[in-house]
mmCIF file of C-alpha atoms in Angstrom:
data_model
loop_
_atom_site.group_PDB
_atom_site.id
_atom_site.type_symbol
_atom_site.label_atom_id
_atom_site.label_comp_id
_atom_site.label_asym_id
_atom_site.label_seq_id
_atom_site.Cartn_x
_atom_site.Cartn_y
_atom_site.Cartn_z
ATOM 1 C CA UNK A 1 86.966 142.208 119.255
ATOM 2 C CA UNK A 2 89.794 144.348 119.326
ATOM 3 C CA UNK A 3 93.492 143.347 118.975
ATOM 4 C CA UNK A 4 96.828 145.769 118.038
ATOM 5 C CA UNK A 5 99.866 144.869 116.891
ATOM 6 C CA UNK A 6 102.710 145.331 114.168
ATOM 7 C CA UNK A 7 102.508 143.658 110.930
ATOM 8 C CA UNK A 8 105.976 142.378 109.725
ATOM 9 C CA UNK A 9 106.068 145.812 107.560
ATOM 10 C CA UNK A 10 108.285 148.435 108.928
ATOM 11 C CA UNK A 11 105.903 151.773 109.762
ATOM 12 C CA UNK A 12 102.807 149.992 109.627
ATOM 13 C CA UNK A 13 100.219 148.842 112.598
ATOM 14 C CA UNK A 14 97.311 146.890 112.713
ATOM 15 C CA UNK A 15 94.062 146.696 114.762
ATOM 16 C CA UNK A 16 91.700 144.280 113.836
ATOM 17 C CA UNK A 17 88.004 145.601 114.463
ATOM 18 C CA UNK A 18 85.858 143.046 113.465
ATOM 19 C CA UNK A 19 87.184 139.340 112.814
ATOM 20 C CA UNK A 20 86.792 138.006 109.417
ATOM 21 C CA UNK A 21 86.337 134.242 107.930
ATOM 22 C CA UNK A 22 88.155 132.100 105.600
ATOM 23 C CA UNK A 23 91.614 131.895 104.309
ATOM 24 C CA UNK A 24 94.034 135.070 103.710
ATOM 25 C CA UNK A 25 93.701 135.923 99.957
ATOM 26 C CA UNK A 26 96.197 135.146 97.331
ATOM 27 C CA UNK A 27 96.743 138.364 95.277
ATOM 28 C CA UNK A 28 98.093 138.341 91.773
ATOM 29 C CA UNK A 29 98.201 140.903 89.105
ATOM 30 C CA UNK A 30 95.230 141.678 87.649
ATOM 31 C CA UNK A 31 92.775 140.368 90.964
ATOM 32 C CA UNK A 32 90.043 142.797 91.957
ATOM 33 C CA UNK A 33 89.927 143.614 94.849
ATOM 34 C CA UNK A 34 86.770 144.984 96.718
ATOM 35 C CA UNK A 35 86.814 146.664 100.092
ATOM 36 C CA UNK A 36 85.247 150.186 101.861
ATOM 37 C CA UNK A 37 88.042 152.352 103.971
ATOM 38 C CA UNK A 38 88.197 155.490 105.501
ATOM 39 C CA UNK A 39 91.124 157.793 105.350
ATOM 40 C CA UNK A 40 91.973 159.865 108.681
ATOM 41 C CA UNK A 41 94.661 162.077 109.025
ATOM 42 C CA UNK A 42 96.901 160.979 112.088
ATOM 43 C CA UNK A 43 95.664 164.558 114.617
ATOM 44 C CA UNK A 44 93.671 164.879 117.740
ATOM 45 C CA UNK A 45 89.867 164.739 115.639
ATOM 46 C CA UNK A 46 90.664 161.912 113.469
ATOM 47 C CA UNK A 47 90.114 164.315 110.219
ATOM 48 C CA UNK A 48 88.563 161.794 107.383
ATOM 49 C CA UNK A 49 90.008 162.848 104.066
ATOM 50 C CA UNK A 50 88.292 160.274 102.377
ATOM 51 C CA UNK A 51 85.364 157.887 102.765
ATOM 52 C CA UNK A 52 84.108 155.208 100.134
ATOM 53 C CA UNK A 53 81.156 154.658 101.961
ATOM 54 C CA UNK A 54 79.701 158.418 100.729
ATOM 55 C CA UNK A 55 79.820 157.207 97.435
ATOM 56 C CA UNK A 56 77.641 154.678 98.377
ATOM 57 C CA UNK A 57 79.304 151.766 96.655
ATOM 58 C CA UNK A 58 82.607 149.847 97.597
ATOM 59 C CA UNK A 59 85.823 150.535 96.092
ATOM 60 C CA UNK A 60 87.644 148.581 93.646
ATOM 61 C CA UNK A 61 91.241 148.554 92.796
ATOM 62 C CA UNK A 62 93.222 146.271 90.562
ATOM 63 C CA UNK A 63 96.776 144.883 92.037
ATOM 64 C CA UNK A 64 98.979 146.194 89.835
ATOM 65 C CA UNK A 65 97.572 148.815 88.490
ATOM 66 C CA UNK A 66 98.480 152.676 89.634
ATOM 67 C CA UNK A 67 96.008 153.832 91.454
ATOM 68 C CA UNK A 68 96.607 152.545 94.284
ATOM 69 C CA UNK A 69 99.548 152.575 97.222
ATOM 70 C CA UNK A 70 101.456 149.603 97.439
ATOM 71 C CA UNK A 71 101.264 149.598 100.921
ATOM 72 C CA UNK A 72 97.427 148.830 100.382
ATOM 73 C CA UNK A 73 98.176 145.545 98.739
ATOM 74 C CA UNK A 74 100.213 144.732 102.172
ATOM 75 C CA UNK A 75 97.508 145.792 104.611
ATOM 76 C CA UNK A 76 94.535 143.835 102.239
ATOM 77 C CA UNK A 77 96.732 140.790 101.548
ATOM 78 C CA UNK A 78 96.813 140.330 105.620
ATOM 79 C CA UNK A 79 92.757 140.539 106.128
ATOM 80 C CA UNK A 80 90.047 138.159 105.378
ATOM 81 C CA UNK A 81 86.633 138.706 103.546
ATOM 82 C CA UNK A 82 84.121 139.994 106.010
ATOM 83 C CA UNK A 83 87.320 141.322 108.325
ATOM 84 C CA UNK A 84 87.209 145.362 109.543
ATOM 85 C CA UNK A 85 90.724 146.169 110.544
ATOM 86 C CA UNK A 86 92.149 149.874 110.806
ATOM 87 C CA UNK A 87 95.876 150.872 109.899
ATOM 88 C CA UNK A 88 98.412 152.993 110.637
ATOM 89 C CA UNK A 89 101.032 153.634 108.414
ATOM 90 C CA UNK A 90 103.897 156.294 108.822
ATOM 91 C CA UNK A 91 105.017 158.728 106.320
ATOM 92 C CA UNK A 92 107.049 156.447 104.186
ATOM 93 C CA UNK A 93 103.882 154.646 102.903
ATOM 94 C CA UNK A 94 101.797 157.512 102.577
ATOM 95 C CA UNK A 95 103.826 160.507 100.482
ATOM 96 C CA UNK A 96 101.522 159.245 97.298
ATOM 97 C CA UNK A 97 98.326 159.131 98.922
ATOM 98 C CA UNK A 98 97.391 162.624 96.874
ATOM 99 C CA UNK A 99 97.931 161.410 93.715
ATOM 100 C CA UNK A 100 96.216 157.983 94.715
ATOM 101 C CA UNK A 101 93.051 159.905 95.870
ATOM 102 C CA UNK A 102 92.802 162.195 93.123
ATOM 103 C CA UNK A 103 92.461 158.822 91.020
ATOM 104 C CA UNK A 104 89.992 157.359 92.934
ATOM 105 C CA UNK A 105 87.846 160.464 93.795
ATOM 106 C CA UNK A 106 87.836 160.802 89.826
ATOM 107 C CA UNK A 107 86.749 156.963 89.719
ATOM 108 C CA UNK A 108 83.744 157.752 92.119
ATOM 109 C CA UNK A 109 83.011 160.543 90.593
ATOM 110 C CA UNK A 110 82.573 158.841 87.124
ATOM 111 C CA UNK A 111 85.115 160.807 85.409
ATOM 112 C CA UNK A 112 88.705 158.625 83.913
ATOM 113 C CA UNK A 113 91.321 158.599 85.940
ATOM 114 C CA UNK A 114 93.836 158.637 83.352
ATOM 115 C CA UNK A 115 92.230 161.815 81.857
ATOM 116 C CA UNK A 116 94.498 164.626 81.122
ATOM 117 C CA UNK A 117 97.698 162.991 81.865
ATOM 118 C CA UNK A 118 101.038 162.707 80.233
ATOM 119 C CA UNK A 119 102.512 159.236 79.628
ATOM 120 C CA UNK A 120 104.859 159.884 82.289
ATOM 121 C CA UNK A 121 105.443 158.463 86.552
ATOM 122 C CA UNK A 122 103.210 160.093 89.040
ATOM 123 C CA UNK A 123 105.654 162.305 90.465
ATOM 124 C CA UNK A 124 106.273 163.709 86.989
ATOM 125 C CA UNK A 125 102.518 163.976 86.239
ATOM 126 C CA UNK A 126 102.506 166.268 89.647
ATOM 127 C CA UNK A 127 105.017 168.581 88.082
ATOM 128 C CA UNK A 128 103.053 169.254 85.192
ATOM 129 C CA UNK A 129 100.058 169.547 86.863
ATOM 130 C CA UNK A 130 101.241 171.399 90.383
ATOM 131 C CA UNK A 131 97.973 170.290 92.004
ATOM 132 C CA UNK A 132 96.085 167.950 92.168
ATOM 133 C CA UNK A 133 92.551 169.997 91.644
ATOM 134 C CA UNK A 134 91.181 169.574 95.595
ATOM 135 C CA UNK A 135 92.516 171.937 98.093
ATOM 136 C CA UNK A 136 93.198 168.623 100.820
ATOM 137 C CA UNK A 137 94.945 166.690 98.754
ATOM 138 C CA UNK A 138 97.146 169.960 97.930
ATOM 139 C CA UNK A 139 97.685 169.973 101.533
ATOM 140 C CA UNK A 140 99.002 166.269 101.855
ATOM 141 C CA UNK A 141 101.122 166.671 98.666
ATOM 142 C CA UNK A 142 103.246 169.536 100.598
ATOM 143 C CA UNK A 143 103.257 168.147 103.913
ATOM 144 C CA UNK A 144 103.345 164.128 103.390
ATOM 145 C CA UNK A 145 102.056 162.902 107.428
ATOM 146 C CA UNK A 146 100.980 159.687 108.792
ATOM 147 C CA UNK A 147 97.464 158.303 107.942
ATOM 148 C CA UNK A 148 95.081 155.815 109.700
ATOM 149 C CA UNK A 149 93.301 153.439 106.901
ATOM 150 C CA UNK A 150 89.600 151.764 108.230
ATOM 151 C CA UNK A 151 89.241 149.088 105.752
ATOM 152 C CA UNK A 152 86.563 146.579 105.345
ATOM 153 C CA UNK A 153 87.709 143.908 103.049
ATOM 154 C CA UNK A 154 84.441 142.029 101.090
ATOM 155 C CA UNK A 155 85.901 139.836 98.288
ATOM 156 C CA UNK A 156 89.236 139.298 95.914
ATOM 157 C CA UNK A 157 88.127 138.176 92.578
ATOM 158 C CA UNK A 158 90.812 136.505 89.908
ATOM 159 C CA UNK A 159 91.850 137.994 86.715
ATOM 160 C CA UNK A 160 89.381 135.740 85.081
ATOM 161 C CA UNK A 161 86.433 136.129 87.349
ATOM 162 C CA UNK A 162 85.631 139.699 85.789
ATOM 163 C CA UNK A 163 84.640 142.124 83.069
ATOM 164 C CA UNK A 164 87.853 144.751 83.212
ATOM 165 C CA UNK A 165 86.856 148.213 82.756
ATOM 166 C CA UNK A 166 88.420 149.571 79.828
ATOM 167 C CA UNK A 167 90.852 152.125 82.319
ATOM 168 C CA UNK A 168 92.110 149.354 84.349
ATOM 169 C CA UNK A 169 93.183 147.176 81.573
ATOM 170 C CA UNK A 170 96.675 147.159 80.277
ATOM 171 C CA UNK A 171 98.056 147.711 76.849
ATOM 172 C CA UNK A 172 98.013 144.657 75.485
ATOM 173 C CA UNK A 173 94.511 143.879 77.238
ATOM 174 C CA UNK A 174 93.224 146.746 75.582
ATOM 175 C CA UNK A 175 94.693 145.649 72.254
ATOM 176 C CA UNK A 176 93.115 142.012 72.701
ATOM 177 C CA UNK A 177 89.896 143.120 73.711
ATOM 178 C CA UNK A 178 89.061 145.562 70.675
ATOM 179 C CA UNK A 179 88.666 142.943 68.002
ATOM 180 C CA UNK A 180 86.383 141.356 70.181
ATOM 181 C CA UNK A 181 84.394 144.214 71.161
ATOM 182 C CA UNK A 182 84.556 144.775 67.121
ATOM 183 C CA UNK A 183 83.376 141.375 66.347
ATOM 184 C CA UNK A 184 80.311 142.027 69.144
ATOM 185 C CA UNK A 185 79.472 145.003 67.345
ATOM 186 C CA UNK A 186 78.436 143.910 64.200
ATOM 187 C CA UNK A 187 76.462 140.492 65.471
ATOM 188 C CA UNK A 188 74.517 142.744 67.475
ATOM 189 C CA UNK A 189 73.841 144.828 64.166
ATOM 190 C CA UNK A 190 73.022 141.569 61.780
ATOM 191 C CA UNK A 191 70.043 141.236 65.212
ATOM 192 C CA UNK A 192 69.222 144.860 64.304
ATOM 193 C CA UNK A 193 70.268 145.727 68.076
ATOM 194 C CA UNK A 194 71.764 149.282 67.201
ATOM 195 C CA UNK A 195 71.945 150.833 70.631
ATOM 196 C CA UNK A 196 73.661 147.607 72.198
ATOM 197 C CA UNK A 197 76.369 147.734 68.760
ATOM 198 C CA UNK A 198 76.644 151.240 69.249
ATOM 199 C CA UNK A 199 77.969 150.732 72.853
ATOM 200 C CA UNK A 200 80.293 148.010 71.746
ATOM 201 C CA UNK A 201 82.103 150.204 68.720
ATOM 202 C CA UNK A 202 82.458 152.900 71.008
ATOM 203 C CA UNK A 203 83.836 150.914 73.785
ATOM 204 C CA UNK A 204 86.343 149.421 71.545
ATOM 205 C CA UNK A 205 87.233 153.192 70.517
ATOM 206 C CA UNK A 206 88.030 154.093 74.173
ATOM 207 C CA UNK A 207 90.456 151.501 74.456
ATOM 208 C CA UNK A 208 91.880 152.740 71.595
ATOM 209 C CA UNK A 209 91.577 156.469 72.506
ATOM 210 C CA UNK A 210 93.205 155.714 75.648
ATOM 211 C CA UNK A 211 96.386 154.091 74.234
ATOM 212 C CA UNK A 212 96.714 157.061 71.166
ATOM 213 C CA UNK A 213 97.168 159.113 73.877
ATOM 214 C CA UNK A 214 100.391 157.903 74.976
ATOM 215 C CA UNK A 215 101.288 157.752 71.055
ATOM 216 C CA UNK A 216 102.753 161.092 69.621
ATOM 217 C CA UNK A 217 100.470 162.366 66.810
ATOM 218 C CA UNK A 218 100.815 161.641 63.376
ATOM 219 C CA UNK A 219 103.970 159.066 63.976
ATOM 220 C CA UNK A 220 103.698 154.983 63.151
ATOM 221 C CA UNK A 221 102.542 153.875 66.766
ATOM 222 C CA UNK A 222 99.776 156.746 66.619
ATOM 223 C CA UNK A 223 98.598 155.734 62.897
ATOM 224 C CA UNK A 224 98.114 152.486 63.314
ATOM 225 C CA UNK A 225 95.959 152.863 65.970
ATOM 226 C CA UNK A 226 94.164 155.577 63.799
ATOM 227 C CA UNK A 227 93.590 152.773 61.083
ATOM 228 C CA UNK A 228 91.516 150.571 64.295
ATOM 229 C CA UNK A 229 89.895 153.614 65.310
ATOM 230 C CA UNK A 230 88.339 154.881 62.149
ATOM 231 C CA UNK A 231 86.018 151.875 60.991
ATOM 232 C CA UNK A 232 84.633 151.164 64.499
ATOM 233 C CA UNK A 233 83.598 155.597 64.634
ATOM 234 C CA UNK A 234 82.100 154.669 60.711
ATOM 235 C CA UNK A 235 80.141 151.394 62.367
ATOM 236 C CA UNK A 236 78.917 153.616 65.244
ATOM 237 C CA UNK A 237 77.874 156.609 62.897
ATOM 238 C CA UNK A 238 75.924 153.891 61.029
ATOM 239 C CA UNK A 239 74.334 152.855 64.096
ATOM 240 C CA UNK A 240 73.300 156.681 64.827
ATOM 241 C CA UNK A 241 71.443 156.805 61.531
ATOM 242 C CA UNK A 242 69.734 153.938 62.096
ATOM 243 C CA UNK A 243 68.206 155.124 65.486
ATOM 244 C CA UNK A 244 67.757 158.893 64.034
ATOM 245 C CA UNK A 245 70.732 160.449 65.977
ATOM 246 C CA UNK A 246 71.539 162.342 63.161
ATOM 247 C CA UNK A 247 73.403 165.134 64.774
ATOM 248 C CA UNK A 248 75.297 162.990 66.836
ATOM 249 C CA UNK A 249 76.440 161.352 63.103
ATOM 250 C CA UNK A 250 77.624 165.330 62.124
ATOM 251 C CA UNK A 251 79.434 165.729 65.311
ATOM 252 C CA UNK A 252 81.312 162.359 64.808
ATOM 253 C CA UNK A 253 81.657 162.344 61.391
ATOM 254 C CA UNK A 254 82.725 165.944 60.993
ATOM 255 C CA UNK A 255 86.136 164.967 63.780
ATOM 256 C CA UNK A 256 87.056 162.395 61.338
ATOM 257 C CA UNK A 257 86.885 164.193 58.130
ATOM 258 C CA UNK A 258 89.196 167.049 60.281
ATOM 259 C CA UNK A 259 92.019 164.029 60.291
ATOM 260 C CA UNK A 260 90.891 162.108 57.016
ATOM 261 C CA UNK A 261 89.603 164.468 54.629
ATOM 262 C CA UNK A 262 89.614 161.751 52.163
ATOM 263 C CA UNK A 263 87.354 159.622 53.301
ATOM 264 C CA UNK A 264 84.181 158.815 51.551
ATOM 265 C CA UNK A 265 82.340 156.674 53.428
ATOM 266 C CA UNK A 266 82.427 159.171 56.261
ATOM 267 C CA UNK A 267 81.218 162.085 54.055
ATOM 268 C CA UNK A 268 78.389 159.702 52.589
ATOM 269 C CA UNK A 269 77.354 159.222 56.278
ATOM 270 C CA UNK A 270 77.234 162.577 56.882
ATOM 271 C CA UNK A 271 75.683 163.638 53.810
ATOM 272 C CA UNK A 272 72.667 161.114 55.020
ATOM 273 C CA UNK A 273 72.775 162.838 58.350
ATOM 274 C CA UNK A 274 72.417 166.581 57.091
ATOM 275 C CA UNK A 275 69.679 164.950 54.401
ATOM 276 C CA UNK A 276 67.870 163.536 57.233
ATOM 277 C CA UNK A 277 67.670 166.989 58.908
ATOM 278 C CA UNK A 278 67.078 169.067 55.996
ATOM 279 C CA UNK A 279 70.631 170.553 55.220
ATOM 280 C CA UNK A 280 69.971 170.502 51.183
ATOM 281 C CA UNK A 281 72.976 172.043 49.989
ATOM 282 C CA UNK A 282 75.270 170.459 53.262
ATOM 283 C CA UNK A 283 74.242 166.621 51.531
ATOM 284 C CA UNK A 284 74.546 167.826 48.193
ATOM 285 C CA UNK A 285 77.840 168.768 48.942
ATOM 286 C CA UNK A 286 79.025 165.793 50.402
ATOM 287 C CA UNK A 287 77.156 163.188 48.226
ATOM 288 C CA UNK A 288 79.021 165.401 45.224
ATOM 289 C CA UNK A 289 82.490 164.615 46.988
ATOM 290 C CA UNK A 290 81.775 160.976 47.794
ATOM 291 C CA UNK A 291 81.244 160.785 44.113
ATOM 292 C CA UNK A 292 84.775 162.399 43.259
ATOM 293 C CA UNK A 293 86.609 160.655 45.557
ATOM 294 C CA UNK A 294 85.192 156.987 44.948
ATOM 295 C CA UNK A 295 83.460 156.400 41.838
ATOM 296 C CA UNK A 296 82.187 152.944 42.815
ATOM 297 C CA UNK A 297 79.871 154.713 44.778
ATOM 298 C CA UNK A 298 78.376 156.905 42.033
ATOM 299 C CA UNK A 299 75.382 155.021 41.650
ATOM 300 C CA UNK A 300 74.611 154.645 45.730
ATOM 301 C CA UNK A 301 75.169 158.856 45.461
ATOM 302 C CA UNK A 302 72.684 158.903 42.445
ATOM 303 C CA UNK A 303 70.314 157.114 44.335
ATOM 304 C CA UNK A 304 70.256 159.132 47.582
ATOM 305 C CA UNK A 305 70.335 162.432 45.665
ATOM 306 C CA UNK A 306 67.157 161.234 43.834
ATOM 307 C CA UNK A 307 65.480 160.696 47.390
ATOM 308 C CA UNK A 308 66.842 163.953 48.877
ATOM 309 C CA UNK A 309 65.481 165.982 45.615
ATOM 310 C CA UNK A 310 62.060 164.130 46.104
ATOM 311 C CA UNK A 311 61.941 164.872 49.899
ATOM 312 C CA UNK A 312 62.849 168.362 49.452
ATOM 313 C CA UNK A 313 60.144 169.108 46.770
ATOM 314 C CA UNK A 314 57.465 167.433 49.129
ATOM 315 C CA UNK A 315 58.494 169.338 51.734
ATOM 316 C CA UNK A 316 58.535 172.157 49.598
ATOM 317 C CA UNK A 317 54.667 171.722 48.350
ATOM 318 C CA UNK A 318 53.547 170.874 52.426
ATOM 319 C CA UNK A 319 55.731 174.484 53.461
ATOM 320 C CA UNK A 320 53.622 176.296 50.744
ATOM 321 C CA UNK A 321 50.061 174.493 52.018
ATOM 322 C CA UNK A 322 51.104 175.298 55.704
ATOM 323 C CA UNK A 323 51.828 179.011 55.143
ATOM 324 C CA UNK A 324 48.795 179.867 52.976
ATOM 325 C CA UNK A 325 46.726 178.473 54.423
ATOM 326 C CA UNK A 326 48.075 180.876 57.411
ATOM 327 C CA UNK A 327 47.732 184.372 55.494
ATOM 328 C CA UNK A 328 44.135 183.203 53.974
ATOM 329 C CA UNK A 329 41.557 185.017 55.576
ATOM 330 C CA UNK A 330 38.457 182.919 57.191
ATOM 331 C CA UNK A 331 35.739 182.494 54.787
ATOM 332 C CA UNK A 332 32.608 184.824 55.847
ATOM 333 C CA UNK A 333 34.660 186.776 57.623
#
């Protein structure tokens, strides 16, 4: 089944390839929409620049959100599920398409779109960046051209029919969701499910990561998201010691003491880390400065140094076992 014509879009054609079913879909912000295309340049072999379908999974973009062309809203909101159409749209539709790309080659290739960038428009974001980090795409950005888009639409789900990934939500999304993500975090530690609470804390911090980054450092926007951020890295830490990733609690722990040197419950989780793999004088240390800075906790640091000095010593008696009983010669030798 094959029919062309224009769409009620100036620059834009459509030929349906393969009829779909149902009603036309009702976009909104925030629906998900789900669909494979192909991108061909407009020349004599039909170049594909890009193809979802090597991926192997479909693409998914939010309406709304940047990272896609607004054209594509247009040419989806005129198919129905199951429907193959392919589109050609002149120049005027398609001078973004590098920047959209980039984002969604980034997407597939399971790296954050948003990563790296200023909080500024596209345009701007090419200006600081003067590429776009794949040689095609530079190509497109110089020489803007007509493109043919084979689309195959599958489903539009609403706003409410979804988990949002933590890139595609907006601010205040992002702000809504981390007390919740919070609040999942520690009922999955009262079950004793560490890795699962783990995931949760650390989700939570990405949404918060991601909106710091549009915060200048050190200023009132950027420090109260600071305040959010550091008990959810102390919950995950704790999380880490309880399923033995101690040097994953050093590397974590260590970043926030860089910002926070005053904070004692991150040195007491870090002196429990460099305990656990046998830094002596490292946990002295910081059980010494937990102590200093919050004497409530003197008798929790008097406790763990206790159980540090005993481990040590019985290490110290199995180290001096092990290695004589190396330089002993064998009897009736």
């Amino acid at each position: 089944m094959e029919e062309t014509y224009l769409l009620n879009v100036e620059g834009v054609r459509k030929k349906i390839l393969h009829g779909g079913h149902g009603e036309l879909p009702k976009l909104q912000d925030g629906s998900k929409i789900t669909f494979h295309f192909q991108t061909l340049k407009d020349d004599f072999e039909r170049t594909v620049i890009d193809d979802s379908r090597e991926a192997g999974i479909p693409m998914e973009i939010i309406v709304g959100k940047m990272f896609k062309l607004e054209i594509w809203e247009t040419l989806l909101s005129s198919m129905r599920a199951g429907e193959v159409a392919e589109f050609w749209c002149d120049t005027i539709h398609t001078g973004m398409y590098a920047l959209v790309s980039r984002g969604m080659r980034r997407i597939a290739e399971g790296r954050d779109p948003l990563e790296g960038q200023k909080h500024r428009c596209g345009m701007g974001n090419m200006f600081d960046y003067h590429s776009t980090g794949y040689d095609d795409l530079d190509e497109l950005q110089r020489t803007p051209q007509p493109l043919i888009f084979i689309m195959e639409l599958f489903r539009v789900e609403e706003p409410s029919a979804y988990k949002r990934d933590t890139w595609a939500m907006s601010k205040e999304e992002k702000l809504a969701a981390v007390p919740v993500l919070h609040s999942e975090g520690n009922r999955l530690v009262l079950s004793k499910e560490f890795g699962q609470a783990a995931a949760k804390y650390q989700e939570a911090v990405i949404c918060l990561r991601n909106l710091q980054a549009k915060e200048k450092p050190w200023e009132d926007g950027w420090l109260k998201l600071e305040s959010l951020v550091t008990p959810l890295v102390l919950n995950y830490c704790q999380c880490q010691l309880e399923l033995g990733e101690y040097y994953e609690v050093l590397e974590h722990t260590t970043e926030l003491l860089q910002k926070h040197n005053d904070n004692a419950k991150a040195y007491f989780k870090r002196a429990k880390a460099h305990a656990a793999v046998w830094n002596e004088r490292e946990a002295r240390e910081d059980f010494l400065r937990v102590a200093h800075l919050d004497p409530s906790m003197a008798a929790a640091v008097k406790k763990e140094l206790k159980q540090l000095g005993e481990r040590m010593r019985k290490k110290h008696v199995e180290d001096q076992k092990r290695y004589r009983g190396l330089f002993q010669p064998p009897r009736g030798g």
